[in-house]
PDB file of C-alpha atoms and ligand atoms in Angstrom:
ATOM      1  CA  MET A   2     160.569  -3.272 211.123  1.00 57.00           C
ATOM      2  CA  TYR A   3     160.409  -6.165 208.702  1.00 62.00           C
ATOM      3  CA  SER A   4     161.557  -4.054 205.766  1.00 67.00           C
ATOM      4  CA  LYS A   5     164.365  -2.653 207.893  1.00 74.00           C
ATOM      5  CA  ILE A   6     165.624  -6.164 208.643  1.00 75.00           C
ATOM      6  CA  SER A   7     165.108  -7.114 205.036  1.00 71.00           C
ATOM      7  CA  ASN A   8     167.197  -4.120 203.960  1.00 74.00           C
ATOM      8  CA  ILE A   9     169.928  -5.032 206.417  1.00 73.00           C
ATOM      9  CA  LEU A  10     169.919  -8.615 205.132  1.00 66.00           C
ATOM     10  CA  ASN A  11     170.090  -7.270 201.597  1.00 64.00           C
ATOM     11  CA  ASP A  12     173.082  -5.151 202.503  1.00 65.00           C
ATOM     12  CA  ILE A  13     174.798  -8.129 204.146  1.00 64.00           C
ATOM     13  CA  ASN A  14     174.053 -10.161 201.034  1.00 60.00           C
ATOM     14  CA  THR A  15     175.542  -7.400 198.888  1.00 57.00           C
ATOM     15  CA  VAL A  16     178.727  -7.532 200.912  1.00 60.00           C
ATOM     16  CA  LEU A  17     178.901 -11.335 200.778  1.00 65.00           C
ATOM     17  CA  VAL A  18     177.846 -11.715 197.152  1.00 73.00           C
ATOM     18  CA  PRO A  19     178.482  -8.387 195.456  1.00 81.00           C
ATOM     19  CA  ARG A  20     176.085  -7.758 192.621  1.00 90.00           C
ATOM     20  CA  LEU A  21     177.834  -6.092 189.728  1.00 94.00           C
ATOM     21  CA  CYS A  22     176.506  -4.060 186.826  1.00 97.00           C
ATOM     22  CA  PHE A  23     176.479  -6.132 183.619  1.00 96.00           C
ATOM     23  CA  GLY A  24     177.252  -2.996 181.673  1.00 96.00           C
ATOM     24  CA  CYS A  25     180.275  -1.594 183.520  1.00 95.00           C
ATOM     25  CA  ASN A  26     181.024  -3.989 186.438  1.00 94.00           C
ATOM     26  CA  ALA A  27     180.355  -1.284 189.042  1.00 95.00           C
ATOM     27  CA  LEU A  28     178.863  -2.417 192.346  1.00 95.00           C
ATOM     28  CA  LEU A  29     175.068  -2.252 192.209  1.00 95.00           C
ATOM     29  CA  TYR A  30     173.234  -0.267 194.867  1.00 93.00           C
ATOM     30  CA  ARG A  31     170.052  -1.342 196.581  1.00 91.00           C
ATOM     31  CA  GLY A  32     167.188  -0.977 194.129  1.00 92.00           C
ATOM     32  CA  GLU A  33     169.386  -1.393 191.074  1.00 94.00           C
ATOM     33  CA  GLU A  34     168.801  -4.568 189.062  1.00 93.00           C
ATOM     34  CA  HIS A  35     171.144  -5.994 186.404  1.00 95.00           C
ATOM     35  CA  ILE A  36     172.623  -2.640 185.402  1.00 96.00           C
ATOM     36  CA  CYS A  37     173.530   0.516 187.323  1.00 97.00           C
ATOM     37  CA  THR A  38     171.653   3.785 186.974  1.00 96.00           C
ATOM     38  CA  VAL A  39     174.462   5.330 184.927  1.00 96.00           C
ATOM     39  CA  CYS A  40     174.397   2.500 182.374  1.00 96.00           C
ATOM     40  CA  ARG A  41     170.602   2.499 182.346  1.00 95.00           C
ATOM     41  CA  ASN A  42     170.619   6.168 181.381  1.00 95.00           C
ATOM     42  CA  GLN A  43     173.326   5.617 178.776  1.00 94.00           C
ATOM     43  CA  LEU A  44     171.780   2.569 177.135  1.00 95.00           C
ATOM     44  CA  PRO A  45     171.661   3.424 173.400  1.00 96.00           C
ATOM     45  CA  LEU A  46     168.010   2.838 172.474  1.00 97.00           C
ATOM     46  CA  THR A  47     167.425   2.966 168.719  1.00 97.00           C
ATOM     47  CA  GLU A  48     163.972   4.508 169.197  1.00 95.00           C
ATOM     48  CA  TYR A  49     163.014   2.964 165.861  1.00 95.00           C
ATOM     49  CA  THR A  50     159.274   2.779 165.447  1.00 89.00           C
ATOM     50  CA  PHE A  51     157.129   0.230 163.689  1.00 88.00           C
ATOM     51  CA  ASN A  52     155.463   2.974 161.657  1.00 86.00           C
ATOM     52  CA  ALA A  53     158.323   4.305 159.550  1.00 90.00           C
ATOM     53  CA  LEU A  54     161.128   2.666 157.592  1.00 94.00           C
ATOM     54  CA  ASN A  55     164.361   2.292 159.520  1.00 96.00           C
ATOM     55  CA  PRO A  56     167.875   0.918 158.850  1.00 95.00           C
ATOM     56  CA  VAL A  57     166.841  -2.563 160.065  1.00 96.00           C
ATOM     57  CA  ASP A  58     164.201  -2.732 157.340  1.00 96.00           C
ATOM     58  CA  ARG A  59     166.842  -1.735 154.808  1.00 95.00           C
ATOM     59  CA  ILE A  60     169.072  -4.691 155.759  1.00 95.00           C
ATOM     60  CA  PHE A  61     166.352  -7.022 154.502  1.00 94.00           C
ATOM     61  CA  PHE A  62     165.295  -5.141 151.371  1.00 92.00           C
ATOM     62  CA  GLY A  63     165.236  -7.489 148.387  1.00 89.00           C
ATOM     63  CA  ARG A  64     166.207 -10.460 150.542  1.00 90.00           C
ATOM     64  CA  ILE A  65     163.191 -11.683 152.441  1.00 89.00           C
ATOM     65  CA  ASN A  66     159.538 -10.844 152.501  1.00 90.00           C
ATOM     66  CA  ILE A  67     158.863  -9.284 155.874  1.00 93.00           C
ATOM     67  CA  ILE A  68     156.284  -6.743 156.941  1.00 95.00           C
ATOM     68  CA  LYS A  69     158.521  -4.810 159.351  1.00 96.00           C
ATOM     69  CA  ALA A  70     161.857  -5.029 161.103  1.00 96.00           C
ATOM     70  CA  SER A  71     163.210  -3.226 164.135  1.00 97.00           C
ATOM     71  CA  SER A  72     165.680  -3.398 166.960  1.00 97.00           C
ATOM     72  CA  PHE A  73     165.796  -2.254 170.585  1.00 98.00           C
ATOM     73  CA  LEU A  74     169.434  -1.160 171.074  1.00 98.00           C
ATOM     74  CA  PHE A  75     172.568  -0.223 169.169  1.00 97.00           C
ATOM     75  CA  PHE A  76     175.404  -2.758 169.427  1.00 96.00           C
ATOM     76  CA  THR A  77     178.927  -1.372 169.243  1.00 90.00           C
ATOM     77  CA  GLU A  78     182.293  -3.120 169.544  1.00 87.00           C
ATOM     78  CA  LYS A  79     182.864  -1.441 172.888  1.00 88.00           C
ATOM     79  CA  GLY A  80     180.232  -0.490 175.369  1.00 92.00           C
ATOM     80  CA  ILE A  81     177.368  -1.386 177.635  1.00 96.00           C
ATOM     81  CA  VAL A  82     175.276  -3.350 175.140  1.00 97.00           C
ATOM     82  CA  LYS A  83     178.141  -5.621 174.112  1.00 97.00           C
ATOM     83  CA  SER A  84     178.915  -6.294 177.769  1.00 97.00           C
ATOM     84  CA  ILE A  85     175.287  -7.046 178.685  1.00 97.00           C
ATOM     85  CA  ILE A  86     174.851  -9.451 175.773  1.00 97.00           C
ATOM     86  CA  HIS A  87     178.165 -11.124 176.565  1.00 97.00           C
ATOM     87  CA  TYR A  88     176.913 -11.867 180.108  1.00 96.00           C
ATOM     88  CA  LEU A  89     173.605 -13.087 178.688  1.00 97.00           C
ATOM     89  CA  LYS A  90     175.202 -15.487 176.208  1.00 97.00           C
ATOM     90  CA  TYR A  91     178.376 -16.677 177.840  1.00 96.00           C
ATOM     91  CA  LYS A  92     178.129 -16.067 181.598  1.00 95.00           C
ATOM     92  CA  ASN A  93     174.922 -17.865 182.509  1.00 95.00           C
ATOM     93  CA  GLN A  94     173.007 -14.629 183.069  1.00 96.00           C
ATOM     94  CA  GLU A  95     169.828 -15.833 181.421  1.00 97.00           C
ATOM     95  CA  GLN A  96     167.661 -13.326 183.326  1.00 96.00           C
ATOM     96  CA  ILE A  97     169.122 -10.451 181.294  1.00 97.00           C
ATOM     97  CA  GLY A  98     166.870 -11.639 178.469  1.00 98.00           C
ATOM     98  CA  ALA A  99     163.785 -11.022 180.614  1.00 98.00           C
ATOM     99  CA  PHE A 100     165.143  -7.639 181.699  1.00 97.00           C
ATOM    100  CA  LEU A 101     165.584  -6.503 178.074  1.00 98.00           C
ATOM    101  CA  GLY A 102     162.329  -8.146 176.969  1.00 98.00           C
ATOM    102  CA  ASN A 103     160.300  -6.421 179.672  1.00 98.00           C
ATOM    103  CA  TRP A 104     161.772  -3.061 178.781  1.00 97.00           C
ATOM    104  CA  TYR A 105     161.325  -3.451 175.021  1.00 98.00           C
ATOM    105  CA  GLY A 106     157.929  -5.125 175.445  1.00 98.00           C
ATOM    106  CA  HIS A 107     156.782  -2.175 177.536  1.00 97.00           C
ATOM    107  CA  ILE A 108     157.831   0.260 174.784  1.00 96.00           C
ATOM    108  CA  LEU A 109     156.073  -1.820 172.112  1.00 96.00           C
ATOM    109  CA  LYS A 110     152.882  -1.958 174.168  1.00 96.00           C
ATOM    110  CA  GLU A 111     152.956   1.756 175.073  1.00 94.00           C
ATOM    111  CA  ASN A 112     153.273   2.723 171.400  1.00 93.00           C
ATOM    112  CA  ASN A 113     150.731   0.176 170.232  1.00 92.00           C
ATOM    113  CA  PHE A 114     153.324  -1.457 167.987  1.00 93.00           C
ATOM    114  CA  LEU A 115     152.862  -5.116 167.069  1.00 94.00           C
ATOM    115  CA  ASN A 116     149.414  -5.394 168.661  1.00 93.00           C
ATOM    116  CA  ASN A 117     148.355  -7.883 165.960  1.00 96.00           C
ATOM    117  CA  ILE A 118     151.007 -10.566 166.557  1.00 98.00           C
ATOM    118  CA  ASP A 119     149.768 -14.146 167.055  1.00 98.00           C
ATOM    119  CA  TYR A 120     153.061 -15.889 167.783  1.00 98.00           C
ATOM    120  CA  VAL A 121     156.476 -14.796 169.019  1.00 98.00           C
ATOM    121  CA  VAL A 122     159.246 -17.156 167.880  1.00 98.00           C
ATOM    122  CA  PRO A 123     162.877 -17.006 169.061  1.00 98.00           C
ATOM    123  CA  VAL A 124     165.713 -17.855 166.687  1.00 98.00           C
ATOM    124  CA  PRO A 125     166.520 -21.416 167.823  1.00 97.00           C
ATOM    125  CA  LEU A 126     169.859 -22.864 168.881  1.00 96.00           C
ATOM    126  CA  HIS A 127     171.015 -26.255 167.667  1.00 95.00           C
ATOM    127  CA  ARG A 128     170.173 -28.882 170.312  1.00 95.00           C
ATOM    128  CA  LYS A 129     173.857 -29.483 171.073  1.00 95.00           C
ATOM    129  CA  LYS A 130     174.458 -25.783 171.600  1.00 95.00           C
ATOM    130  CA  LEU A 131     171.323 -25.588 173.733  1.00 96.00           C
ATOM    131  CA  LYS A 132     172.538 -28.446 175.885  1.00 96.00           C
ATOM    132  CA  LYS A 133     175.944 -26.843 176.286  1.00 95.00           C
ATOM    133  CA  ARG A 134     174.625 -23.379 177.203  1.00 96.00           C
ATOM    134  CA  GLY A 135     171.636 -24.686 179.129  1.00 97.00           C
ATOM    135  CA  TYR A 136     169.251 -22.109 177.692  1.00 98.00           C
ATOM    136  CA  ASN A 137     168.450 -20.219 174.524  1.00 98.00           C
ATOM    137  CA  GLN A 138     169.492 -16.632 175.246  1.00 98.00           C
ATOM    138  CA  VAL A 139     166.562 -15.315 173.202  1.00 98.00           C
ATOM    139  CA  SER A 140     163.838 -17.349 175.009  1.00 98.00           C
ATOM    140  CA  LEU A 141     163.175 -15.095 178.014  1.00 98.00           C
ATOM    141  CA  PHE A 142     163.418 -11.993 175.814  1.00 98.00           C
ATOM    142  CA  ALA A 143     160.789 -13.497 173.484  1.00 98.00           C
ATOM    143  CA  LYS A 144     158.548 -14.716 176.345  1.00 98.00           C
ATOM    144  CA  SER A 145     158.559 -11.295 178.016  1.00 98.00           C
ATOM    145  CA  ILE A 146     157.722  -9.507 174.785  1.00 98.00           C
ATOM    146  CA  ALA A 147     154.950 -12.012 174.011  1.00 98.00           C
ATOM    147  CA  GLU A 148     153.407 -11.286 177.423  1.00 98.00           C
ATOM    148  CA  HIS A 149     153.508  -7.523 176.914  1.00 98.00           C
ATOM    149  CA  ILE A 150     151.982  -7.526 173.419  1.00 97.00           C
ATOM    150  CA  GLY A 151     149.427 -10.265 174.183  1.00 97.00           C
ATOM    151  CA  ALA A 152     150.827 -12.904 171.837  1.00 98.00           C
ATOM    152  CA  HIS A 153     151.668 -16.594 172.265  1.00 98.00           C
ATOM    153  CA  TYR A 154     155.262 -17.669 172.748  1.00 98.00           C
ATOM    154  CA  LEU A 155     156.176 -20.535 170.440  1.00 98.00           C
ATOM    155  CA  GLU A 156     159.345 -22.609 170.351  1.00 96.00           C
ATOM    156  CA  GLY A 157     160.165 -26.039 169.001  1.00 95.00           C
ATOM    157  CA  VAL A 158     158.558 -25.707 165.566  1.00 96.00           C
ATOM    158  CA  LEU A 159     161.471 -23.813 164.034  1.00 97.00           C
ATOM    159  CA  ILE A 160     164.614 -25.867 164.539  1.00 96.00           C
ATOM    160  CA  LYS A 161     168.264 -25.538 163.670  1.00 95.00           C
ATOM    161  CA  THR A 162     169.465 -28.619 161.858  1.00 91.00           C
ATOM    162  CA  ALA A 163     173.256 -28.267 162.036  1.00 86.00           C
ATOM    163  CA  ASN A 164     175.582 -26.948 164.699  1.00 84.00           C
ATOM    164  CA  THR A 165     177.500 -24.499 162.538  1.00 75.00           C
ATOM    165  CA  LYS A 166     178.491 -20.896 162.821  1.00 66.00           C
ATOM    166  CA  THR A 167     177.588 -18.113 160.425  1.00 54.00           C
ATOM    167  CA  GLN A 168     179.733 -18.371 157.342  1.00 51.00           C
ATOM    168  CA  THR A 169     181.252 -14.919 157.474  1.00 51.00           C
ATOM    169  CA  LYS A 170     183.603 -15.313 154.532  1.00 52.00           C
ATOM    170  CA  LYS A 171     181.061 -16.571 152.033  1.00 53.00           C
ATOM    171  CA  SER A 172     179.226 -14.306 149.675  1.00 57.00           C
ATOM    172  CA  ARG A 173     175.690 -13.381 150.553  1.00 57.00           C
ATOM    173  CA  ILE A 174     174.202 -15.765 147.976  1.00 53.00           C
ATOM    174  CA  LEU A 175     176.311 -18.703 149.072  1.00 55.00           C
ATOM    175  CA  ARG A 176     175.645 -17.900 152.690  1.00 57.00           C
ATOM    176  CA  TRP A 177     171.946 -17.736 151.970  1.00 53.00           C
ATOM    177  CA  GLN A 178     171.953 -21.143 150.295  1.00 56.00           C
ATOM    178  CA  HIS A 179     174.009 -22.541 153.112  1.00 57.00           C
ATOM    179  CA  LYS A 180     171.923 -21.028 155.903  1.00 52.00           C
ATOM    180  CA  GLN A 181     168.645 -21.860 154.276  1.00 50.00           C
ATOM    181  CA  ALA A 182     169.071 -25.518 155.038  1.00 69.00           C
ATOM    182  CA  LEU A 183     170.216 -24.732 158.560  1.00 89.00           C
ATOM    183  CA  TYR A 184     166.693 -23.961 159.765  1.00 94.00           C
ATOM    184  CA  VAL A 185     163.551 -25.992 159.202  1.00 94.00           C
ATOM    185  CA  LEU A 186     159.922 -25.401 160.091  1.00 96.00           C
ATOM    186  CA  THR A 187     158.634 -28.733 161.375  1.00 95.00           C
ATOM    187  CA  GLU A 188     154.953 -27.766 161.623  1.00 94.00           C
ATOM    188  CA  GLN A 189     153.524 -25.508 158.970  1.00 95.00           C
ATOM    189  CA  GLU A 190     149.825 -25.611 159.822  1.00 97.00           C
ATOM    190  CA  ILE A 191     150.116 -23.802 163.140  1.00 97.00           C
ATOM    191  CA  LEU A 192     151.623 -20.690 161.513  1.00 98.00           C
ATOM    192  CA  LYS A 193     149.372 -20.660 158.462  1.00 98.00           C
ATOM    193  CA  ASN A 194     147.908 -17.160 157.896  1.00 98.00           C
ATOM    194  CA  LYS A 195     149.377 -15.980 161.219  1.00 98.00           C
ATOM    195  CA  ASN A 196     151.231 -12.818 162.177  1.00 98.00           C
ATOM    196  CA  VAL A 197     154.583 -13.946 163.525  1.00 98.00           C
ATOM    197  CA  LEU A 198     157.318 -11.984 165.286  1.00 98.00           C
ATOM    198  CA  LEU A 199     160.760 -13.577 164.933  1.00 98.00           C
ATOM    199  CA  LEU A 200     163.321 -12.480 167.526  1.00 98.00           C
ATOM    200  CA  ASP A 201     167.109 -12.728 167.805  1.00 98.00           C
ATOM    201  CA  ASP A 202     169.833 -11.272 170.019  1.00 98.00           C
ATOM    202  CA  VAL A 203     171.990  -9.254 167.612  1.00 97.00           C
ATOM    203  CA  ILE A 204     171.383  -8.509 163.938  1.00 97.00           C
ATOM    204  CA  THR A 205     174.687  -8.082 162.111  1.00 95.00           C
ATOM    205  CA  THR A 206     174.437  -9.062 158.446  1.00 94.00           C
ATOM    206  CA  GLY A 207     170.876 -10.318 158.745  1.00 95.00           C
ATOM    207  CA  ALA A 208     171.904 -13.764 157.461  1.00 93.00           C
ATOM    208  CA  THR A 209     170.460 -15.686 160.418  1.00 94.00           C
ATOM    209  CA  MET A 210     167.133 -13.850 160.286  1.00 95.00           C
ATOM    210  CA  GLU A 211     167.049 -14.365 156.532  1.00 94.00           C
ATOM    211  CA  ALA A 212     167.578 -18.106 156.877  1.00 93.00           C
ATOM    212  CA  CYS A 213     164.944 -18.411 159.623  1.00 95.00           C
ATOM    213  CA  ALA A 214     162.479 -16.279 157.682  1.00 95.00           C
ATOM    214  CA  THR A 215     162.984 -18.461 154.618  1.00 93.00           C
ATOM    215  CA  ALA A 216     162.184 -21.553 156.688  1.00 94.00           C
ATOM    216  CA  LEU A 217     159.132 -19.891 158.269  1.00 96.00           C
ATOM    217  CA  SER A 218     157.797 -18.870 154.865  1.00 95.00           C
ATOM    218  CA  ALA A 219     156.931 -22.537 154.299  1.00 95.00           C
ATOM    219  CA  ALA A 220     153.795 -21.665 156.275  1.00 97.00           C
ATOM    220  CA  LYS A 221     151.267 -20.367 153.759  1.00 97.00           C
ATOM    221  CA  GLY A 222     150.017 -16.817 154.260  1.00 97.00           C
ATOM    222  CA  ILE A 223     152.415 -16.089 157.134  1.00 97.00           C
ATOM    223  CA  ASN A 224     153.041 -12.401 157.874  1.00 97.00           C
ATOM    224  CA  LEU A 225     156.501 -12.007 159.269  1.00 97.00           C
ATOM    225  CA  TYR A 226     157.939  -9.322 161.547  1.00 97.00           C
ATOM    226  CA  VAL A 227     161.508  -9.414 162.842  1.00 97.00           C
ATOM    227  CA  ALA A 228     163.195  -7.669 165.746  1.00 98.00           C
ATOM    228  CA  SER A 229     166.245  -8.046 167.939  1.00 98.00           C
ATOM    229  CA  MET A 230     167.794  -6.964 171.204  1.00 98.00           C
ATOM    230  CA  ALA A 231     170.433  -5.052 169.289  1.00 98.00           C
ATOM    231  CA  ILE A 232     171.571  -4.024 165.834  1.00 97.00           C
ATOM    232  CA  VAL A 233     175.103  -3.348 164.617  1.00 95.00           C
ATOM    233  CA  PRO A 234     174.776   0.169 163.216  1.00 90.00           C
TER     234      PRO A 234
HETATM  235 ZN1   ZN B 306     176.963   0.205 184.919  1.00 81.83          ZN
END
């Protein structure tokens, strides 16, 4: 009886406040969360493993010293992933980060990937950007993954020092020099000799990850892994 009433109330709620799919804007049915079943089945998982080299590793070849890189989804100019991440970043849908983190974290755990990680660190936002958005869109993703792989979530030690955008027109070297100073590791001792997983939303050129990794490498003996919600193929 209770569940029947609860279902009816849910249906009324759906009529009053329609829940829409973040992938395609279709009306969500009872039991569907965040994205519809069609989008869920079409979500382009990279299926990259942490055992073999993949195109994410290749982005960082010769640039930064990392143990392994990977990414959960493919990001394309049109499509479900772009839409989901747009809602996550610009439409106050912070919970999408937990949704993606739980899914990816489950895959990592199932495959015994990253079972040696001590700390999971999200790419930080500048404090002004954080205040404006109200949340770091990578935080819940990182927290969920940390929970699944049995690591500690750590924020606040890696900080962004200037509120600037990626310098897309600069050469890689110039961009590297510019970005390097954009991120600073404020406490080095805590990450000394630790296995650290650095997470971001989308990897495009790899410049942000590179700058963060450079800052993190101030911690002696750090072993760095990087991953993201999505990768531009
Ligand atoms: Zn959909």
